[in-house]
Amino acid sequence: MRRGYLHVTRFPVQRKVIESPGLSGQPFALVEEVRGQRRVAFASTRALKVGVRTGMTLTAATALEPELKHFPYRPQDDAQALRVLGESLLGLCPGFQRSAPDGLWFDAGAAHLVGGEPELGARVLEVCAEQGYRGHVTVASEAFTSRVLARHGTLRVEVVPEGLGARALAPLPLRSLEDDTVRAFTVLGLSTLGEVAALPAGAVVARGGAPAARAHARCRGVDDTPFDPEPLEEALEDRVVLDAPADTFEPVQFALKTLLDRLSARLSGRQRAAVRLTFVLRLDPTGEAQVPLLLARPTARAKLLLELARHRLGELRLEAPVAEVAVRVDAHDVDLGQQLALGDEPEGDAALEGVLSRLATTLGEEALFSASLEAAHRPEAAHGARAFHPPEARRGLLSTAEPEGPVTVWREAGAARERPSRLLERPARLDAEVAASGALLAARLAGKRHRVTAMAGPERLGGEWWTDTPYQRDYYRVHFEGLGPAWVFRDGRDGGFYLQGLFD
């Protein structure tokens, strides 16, 4: 199969800078404890320039660079960040396999859908760049070929045709093997993978055994390592451990941005959108605070989620410093995008989402209401208020949902009959002035007389004859001077005029 390898140079260092932008351009190291000593696992570019190297003790590194900052190296954090990166690629490739600590393989079998393997490699790097990472991509038929060329090659995107793995590997230095067989081949005076590939297979086995034989085969472009795609986690959850417990919101905010950027990338890769989130703040030394966030509309936009998180958590008062920040997606839906009307601006719609989500989270989920259609023909009873929740299915051209029942469109004189945007809960009787012909001439509202300047209709509505309150009405669209268009009906029982609603 064709597989690609994404190599992110010194991935743990890049991840740390993304999480803490203030470290950009600064000398720092990620430190792990080895046999009771703290040693450098990874170092920033500026630290490397002054001589800091992997494996060096922290004491020696600090002697070279007195301003060196150091942080604990947590392999599990990098493993989780690599998983996030892999899931963000799912819109381009069917699966991925992590290769700790700084890369991953991905299935390149769907490259033809984006224009070919070079274009796939470029798109993969674009997704990485959106998350702040810089890397290299190689697409080949063997796992070893793709990984080694991505790590030690010179091209940002390289594609190795089928059967040409050995030719592509030949110029690479012997250290590209990255295992104990390097020493065995070095003592023979070899310096490139091409020279290793040229050795007789029998002599390699006799001198170095199975490991050397395996390295020799890989240098010749022969590698049967299977591709083992990782299963997707059903629960979308991520966490960041703070370098030190925080008693102000600023460090928590940096952690939230990291987490929401990651969750947004994972959701986008799965083509999902978050509906409900829960923020978990774990305190030092014990305890935690859980804060839910209900979204007005399903979304995977990190910027909007961060804005709502700031509003929700910015004024929170806690009894102890925050040691860890976690975000959990409690509910998500298919992300079918959003269809805007002609002239609509996404920025204005995002602002509306922010307002609705703030209302829902500040006042409570049951405090925000929306209209719900009811199975009634009487206009004032045809809708009711229900607690607001994000829509379960999308409508419009992007929707895959079918209507629950037949859709009826009433038409009159070639145009759809209009309904007012504001319906009164109960029709209000008008103090009406009526001509001898029965036409409405004027009406008094709030003590003020409004003359009728235009009137269209009638539209006859009636029903509920089987109940104690049947109705028979003739509806008119009436334009009142100084008031504007209104929906008015004449009751068939008492002959009076009633105001039903107003048009915007």
XYZ file of C-alpha atoms in Angstrom:
504
model
C 0.000 0.000 0.000
C 1.017 3.632 -0.391
C 1.645 5.376 2.892
C 2.906 8.777 3.889
C 5.017 9.828 6.825
C 4.704 13.206 8.497
C 7.803 14.258 10.426
C 7.524 17.293 12.707
C 11.054 18.385 13.575
C 11.594 18.255 17.361
C 7.865 17.885 17.843
C 7.956 18.189 21.680
C 9.717 21.563 21.372
C 7.255 22.860 18.770
C 4.345 21.684 20.908
C 5.713 23.517 23.948
C 6.087 26.775 22.008
C 2.536 26.481 20.663
C 1.231 25.985 24.197
C 3.423 28.807 25.602
C 4.049 31.394 22.835
C 6.304 33.391 25.162
C 8.970 30.689 24.739
C 9.403 31.437 21.030
C 13.062 32.273 20.370
C 14.044 31.561 23.993
C 16.574 28.983 25.265
C 14.729 26.159 27.007
C 14.913 22.407 27.439
C 12.525 19.577 28.208
C 14.049 17.505 30.992
C 13.509 13.906 32.088
C 14.937 12.014 35.047
C 17.401 9.247 34.124
C 18.945 7.172 36.923
C 18.441 9.903 39.471
C 19.781 12.677 37.248
C 17.837 15.279 35.309
C 18.932 15.150 31.682
C 17.937 17.049 28.551
C 15.446 15.159 26.384
C 14.817 17.968 23.862
C 16.205 21.479 23.471
C 15.067 24.605 21.633
C 16.961 25.972 18.639
C 18.595 28.742 20.659
C 19.695 26.236 23.319
C 21.195 23.989 20.643
C 23.190 26.900 19.243
C 25.048 27.349 22.540
C 25.895 23.653 22.759
C 23.034 22.099 24.732
C 22.561 18.501 23.570
C 20.210 15.617 24.211
C 21.387 13.476 27.114
C 23.317 16.299 28.747
C 22.688 16.847 32.457
C 20.635 19.884 33.365
C 23.572 21.194 35.410
C 25.895 21.101 32.398
C 23.250 22.652 30.121
C 22.679 25.500 32.575
C 26.419 26.117 32.718
C 26.400 26.639 28.934
C 23.312 28.867 29.019
C 22.606 30.478 32.430
C 19.208 31.769 31.196
C 18.089 28.288 30.161
C 14.521 27.535 31.187
C 13.558 23.937 31.767
C 10.291 22.031 31.940
C 9.433 18.400 32.656
C 9.229 16.194 29.598
C 5.964 14.197 29.606
C 5.876 11.622 26.769
C 2.145 11.125 27.299
C 1.516 14.776 26.413
C 3.339 14.379 23.113
C 1.515 11.121 22.401
C -1.818 12.872 22.889
C -0.759 15.833 20.737
C 0.297 13.420 17.967
C -3.111 11.747 18.192
C -4.760 15.133 17.757
C -2.577 15.822 14.718
C -3.486 12.438 13.237
C -7.218 12.951 13.768
C -7.027 16.382 12.144
C -5.799 14.622 8.964
C -8.804 12.305 8.713
C -10.419 14.612 6.184
C -7.521 13.771 3.844
C -6.624 10.177 4.707
C -8.574 7.166 6.026
C -6.259 6.380 8.954
C -3.026 7.137 10.779
C -0.443 5.415 12.975
C 1.671 7.333 15.489
C 5.459 7.076 15.488
C 6.576 8.647 18.775
C 7.926 11.100 19.569
C 7.828 13.256 16.440
C 5.872 11.747 13.568
C 3.128 9.549 12.203
C 2.287 7.432 9.188
C -0.930 8.025 7.251
C -2.772 6.060 4.607
C -2.153 7.743 1.233
C -4.609 5.527 -0.647
C -7.076 8.388 -1.164
C -4.516 10.773 -2.713
C -6.329 10.733 -6.062
C -9.257 12.532 -4.410
C -7.140 15.635 -3.810
C -5.177 15.630 -7.062
C -2.406 13.115 -6.399
C 0.276 12.303 -3.853
C 2.248 15.575 -4.144
C -0.933 17.533 -3.559
C -1.837 15.275 -0.615
C 1.555 15.959 0.974
C 1.087 19.699 0.529
C -2.406 19.545 2.044
C -1.087 17.591 5.031
C 1.489 20.315 5.679
C -1.250 22.950 5.392
C -3.241 21.222 8.141
C -0.089 21.125 10.277
C 0.582 24.811 9.652
C -2.947 25.684 10.770
C -2.046 24.176 14.133
C 1.344 25.896 14.256
C 3.599 22.956 13.287
C 6.331 22.782 10.650
C 7.165 19.434 9.115
C 8.163 17.261 6.149
C 6.133 14.633 4.287
C 7.257 11.639 2.235
C 4.931 9.245 0.403
C 6.311 5.803 -0.488
C 5.343 2.137 -0.575
C 7.437 1.108 2.448
C 7.159 2.309 6.042
C 10.950 2.592 6.441
C 11.447 4.520 3.201
C 8.753 7.076 3.977
C 9.925 7.612 7.570
C 13.659 7.911 6.887
C 13.270 10.260 3.907
C 10.874 12.503 5.855
C 13.298 12.658 8.795
C 16.605 12.971 6.923
C 15.690 14.140 3.427
C 15.855 17.733 2.197
C 12.469 18.162 0.485
C 9.364 19.429 2.265
C 7.226 17.033 0.189
C 8.761 13.997 -1.523
C 7.029 11.222 -3.452
C 8.903 7.951 -4.099
C 7.451 5.943 -7.012
C 6.713 2.255 -6.546
C 9.893 0.144 -6.701
C 12.326 3.079 -6.437
C 12.785 3.074 -2.670
C 16.414 1.898 -2.785
C 17.383 4.645 -5.241
C 15.780 7.332 -3.055
C 17.475 6.010 0.115
C 20.945 5.553 -1.377
C 22.360 9.080 -0.739
C 21.257 9.226 2.916
C 23.929 8.994 5.634
C 24.372 5.816 7.643
C 23.052 7.453 10.810
C 19.613 7.453 9.139
C 19.244 3.818 10.289
C 18.795 5.133 13.858
C 19.485 1.771 15.541
C 22.359 -0.360 16.817
C 23.207 -1.655 13.341
C 24.835 1.688 12.528
C 27.952 0.665 14.476
C 28.190 -2.697 12.718
C 28.224 -1.031 9.287
C 30.447 1.875 10.379
C 33.341 -0.459 11.279
C 33.213 -1.674 7.669
C 33.950 1.866 6.493
C 30.454 2.436 5.061
C 28.864 5.910 5.148
C 25.600 5.783 3.156
C 22.534 3.568 2.922
C 23.356 2.914 -0.740
C 26.651 1.309 0.266
C 24.805 -0.893 2.769
C 22.321 -1.963 0.082
C 25.216 -3.010 -2.191
C 26.577 -5.584 0.293
C 25.955 -9.316 -0.333
C 22.991 -10.468 1.762
C 24.805 -13.601 2.968
C 27.780 -11.668 4.284
C 25.480 -9.234 6.140
C 23.649 -12.091 7.888
C 26.890 -13.839 8.798
C 28.381 -10.709 10.326
C 25.415 -8.930 11.936
C 22.671 -11.506 12.298
C 18.937 -10.838 11.933
C 18.992 -7.103 12.884
C 21.648 -6.346 10.247
C 19.778 -8.421 7.662
C 16.592 -6.463 8.363
C 18.438 -3.137 8.006
C 20.060 -4.358 4.788
C 16.681 -5.292 3.309
C 15.187 -1.920 4.185
C 18.090 -0.126 2.527
C 17.243 -2.106 -0.624
C 13.623 -0.862 -0.450
C 12.223 -4.087 1.016
C 10.024 -3.623 4.078
C 6.980 -5.668 5.063
C 6.090 -3.636 8.184
C 2.271 -3.582 8.298
C 0.230 -0.413 8.579
C -1.762 -0.576 11.811
C -4.230 2.342 11.896
C -5.185 3.505 15.347
C -8.811 3.203 16.437
C -10.560 6.488 17.135
C -11.446 7.288 20.700
C -15.188 7.442 21.155
C -14.938 10.127 23.840
C -13.466 13.438 22.772
C -11.526 14.694 25.770
C -8.194 16.403 26.269
C -6.236 17.899 29.167
C -3.235 20.094 29.875
C -1.193 19.954 33.074
C 0.011 23.439 34.009
C 3.712 23.927 34.683
C 2.768 25.401 38.064
C -0.598 25.735 39.866
C -2.297 28.953 38.702
C -4.259 31.349 40.900
C -4.978 33.780 38.020
C -6.953 33.251 34.825
C -4.133 33.993 32.339
C -2.345 30.586 32.535
C -5.728 28.857 32.439
C -6.616 30.856 29.331
C -3.443 29.698 27.523
C -4.324 26.093 28.414
C -7.899 26.575 27.185
C -6.669 27.895 23.836
C -4.424 24.854 23.404
C -7.214 22.438 24.303
C -9.877 24.087 22.149
C -7.514 24.317 19.163
C -6.889 20.590 19.527
C -10.558 19.691 19.941
C -11.480 21.861 16.976
C -8.894 20.049 14.836
C -10.175 16.638 15.980
C -13.790 17.604 15.337
C -12.967 18.993 11.893
C -11.063 15.833 10.972
C -14.072 13.739 11.934
C -16.463 16.242 10.278
C -18.246 16.726 13.584
C -19.329 19.824 15.502
C -19.598 20.251 19.260
C -23.028 20.752 20.847
C -22.191 20.619 24.553
C -18.843 20.898 26.363
C -17.723 20.514 29.948
C -14.662 22.299 31.337
C -12.963 20.540 34.240
C -10.557 22.517 36.428
C -8.590 20.251 38.749
C -7.352 22.077 41.818
C -4.181 21.870 43.877
C -3.888 19.802 45.999
C -7.365 18.254 45.661
C -10.812 19.023 44.292
C -12.202 20.080 40.941
C -14.765 22.387 39.362
C -16.917 21.333 36.396
C -18.470 24.033 34.218
C -20.847 23.064 31.365
C -21.213 25.031 28.129
C -24.266 24.633 25.888
C -23.737 25.938 22.361
C -26.473 27.798 20.521
C -25.535 25.967 17.330
C -23.169 23.037 16.714
C -19.716 24.373 15.877
C -16.089 23.284 15.533
C -14.634 26.805 15.431
C -11.917 27.160 18.034
C -12.100 30.972 18.093
C -15.795 30.982 19.003
C -15.349 28.226 21.581
C -12.486 30.130 23.228
C -14.540 33.326 23.387
C -17.396 31.498 25.099
C -14.972 29.729 27.451
C -13.473 33.069 28.500
C -16.926 34.425 29.259
C -17.923 31.301 31.151
C -14.755 30.871 33.217
C -13.244 34.360 33.388
C -15.212 35.422 36.473
C -15.179 32.027 38.177
C -14.054 32.079 41.805
C -12.217 28.977 43.031
C -11.037 27.941 46.475
C -7.594 26.733 45.342
C -5.130 27.187 42.444
C -5.729 25.311 39.184
C -3.250 22.505 38.491
C -4.842 20.950 35.371
C -7.376 22.021 32.750
C -9.493 19.522 30.813
C -12.226 19.851 28.195
C -14.744 17.131 27.363
C -17.167 17.074 24.428
C -20.374 15.682 25.924
C -22.406 15.850 22.713
C -21.544 16.439 19.072
C -23.313 16.308 15.733
C -22.466 15.956 12.056
C -20.887 19.174 10.793
C -22.735 19.971 7.560
C -21.647 23.586 7.541
C -24.024 26.517 7.618
C -26.093 27.930 4.803
C -26.292 31.715 4.830
C -28.807 33.858 2.999
C -27.560 36.226 0.293
C -25.951 39.213 1.979
C -25.479 37.563 5.383
C -22.101 37.932 7.055
C -20.579 35.013 9.027
C -19.147 37.487 11.558
C -22.596 38.734 12.528
C -23.905 35.200 12.809
C -20.970 34.234 15.041
C -21.797 37.179 17.304
C -25.376 35.922 17.578
C -24.125 32.439 18.504
C -22.004 34.012 21.205
C -24.955 35.932 22.662
C -27.242 32.894 22.672
C -24.617 30.653 24.269
C -23.880 33.256 26.935
C -27.557 33.556 27.766
C -27.919 29.787 27.988
C -24.903 29.358 30.232
C -25.490 32.445 32.406
C -29.241 32.159 32.973
C -29.497 28.385 32.703
C -30.477 26.081 29.868
C -34.193 26.363 30.633
C -34.190 30.173 30.655
C -33.707 30.529 26.894
C -36.752 29.743 24.764
C -37.499 29.269 21.109
C -40.684 28.824 19.088
C -42.077 25.358 18.498
C -44.748 24.513 15.948
C -47.921 23.019 17.369
C -50.555 20.851 15.684
C -53.213 23.604 15.680
C -54.814 25.697 12.912
C -55.784 28.623 15.140
C -52.972 31.166 14.533
C -52.448 32.226 18.155
C -52.176 28.551 19.173
C -50.053 27.314 16.232
C -46.785 27.784 18.070
C -45.526 27.534 21.616
C -42.417 28.265 23.627
C -39.973 25.507 24.511
C -36.579 25.423 26.130
C -33.888 26.293 23.594
C -31.620 23.519 22.357
C -29.350 23.317 19.309
C -31.187 22.007 16.238
C -31.168 18.232 15.859
C -31.061 18.392 12.065
C -29.997 21.003 9.568
C -32.334 22.502 7.018
C -31.482 23.956 3.639
C -29.467 22.798 0.662
C -26.841 21.099 2.835
C -29.378 19.110 4.805
C -29.725 15.351 4.456
C -32.826 15.211 6.662
C -36.253 14.683 5.158
C -39.268 16.717 6.342
C -41.319 14.937 8.965
C -44.574 15.547 7.081
C -45.998 17.139 3.928
C -45.114 20.794 3.387
C -48.020 23.013 2.345
C -47.381 26.358 0.690
C -50.431 28.627 0.487
C -50.475 30.889 -2.562
C -52.706 33.779 -3.452
C -52.506 35.891 -6.601
C -49.197 34.239 -7.485
C -47.444 35.115 -4.207
C -47.047 33.198 -0.967
C -49.385 34.393 1.782
C -47.429 36.281 4.363
C -47.639 35.756 8.095
C -46.650 38.379 10.657
C -43.332 38.050 12.466
C -44.985 39.103 15.756
C -48.159 37.275 16.772
C -50.107 38.364 19.830
C -50.654 35.710 22.468
C -54.337 36.707 22.437
C -56.009 38.706 19.659
C -56.801 42.281 20.762
C -60.251 43.694 19.936
C -60.043 46.944 17.972
C -62.134 50.057 18.542
C -62.934 50.115 14.838
C -64.593 52.628 12.524
C -66.489 50.676 9.862
C -68.126 51.942 6.656
C -71.655 51.034 5.707
C -70.209 48.464 3.323
C -68.430 46.788 6.245
C -64.941 47.989 5.211
C -62.556 49.015 7.978
C -61.839 52.757 7.861
C -59.804 53.360 11.036
C -59.042 51.920 14.466
C -57.931 53.247 17.828
C -54.871 51.677 19.471
C -53.570 52.885 22.848
C -55.945 55.839 22.615
C -54.630 56.996 19.232
C -56.596 56.899 15.998
C -54.922 55.237 13.010
C -56.472 55.632 9.565
C -56.485 52.656 7.184
C -54.480 53.492 4.054
C -54.550 50.051 2.405
C -56.328 46.741 2.949
C -55.985 43.364 1.212
C -57.993 40.196 1.741
C -59.944 38.399 2.931
C -58.368 35.045 3.748
C -60.914 32.883 5.503
C -59.792 30.644 8.348
C -62.079 28.461 10.444
C -62.119 25.282 12.419
C -62.243 23.495 15.752
C -66.006 23.082 15.318
C -65.753 19.940 17.409
C -64.651 21.936 20.472
C -66.390 24.400 22.775
C -64.581 27.303 21.100
C -64.974 27.049 17.313
C -63.853 30.014 15.198
C -64.670 31.536 11.822
C -62.543 34.488 10.720
C -61.804 36.640 7.693
C -58.167 37.814 7.799
C -56.892 41.016 6.190
C -53.530 42.622 5.732
C -54.200 46.173 6.827
C -51.825 49.122 6.588
C -52.512 51.652 9.336
C -51.261 55.222 9.090
C -48.496 55.744 11.653
C -48.444 52.049 12.598
C -47.571 50.111 9.469
C -48.813 46.725 8.210
C -50.830 44.528 10.553
C -52.730 41.250 10.421
C -56.370 41.849 11.336
C -59.385 39.554 11.266
C -63.132 40.036 11.458
C -64.762 37.504 13.746
C -67.673 35.647 12.146
C -69.493 35.326 15.467
C -69.629 38.892 16.752
C -68.595 40.866 13.645
C -65.837 42.672 15.543
C -62.318 43.418 14.260
C -59.301 42.005 16.106
C -55.570 42.634 15.862
C -53.730 39.290 15.437
C -50.159 40.449 14.786
C -47.767 42.988 13.243
C -45.417 42.725 10.249
C -41.842 44.012 10.535
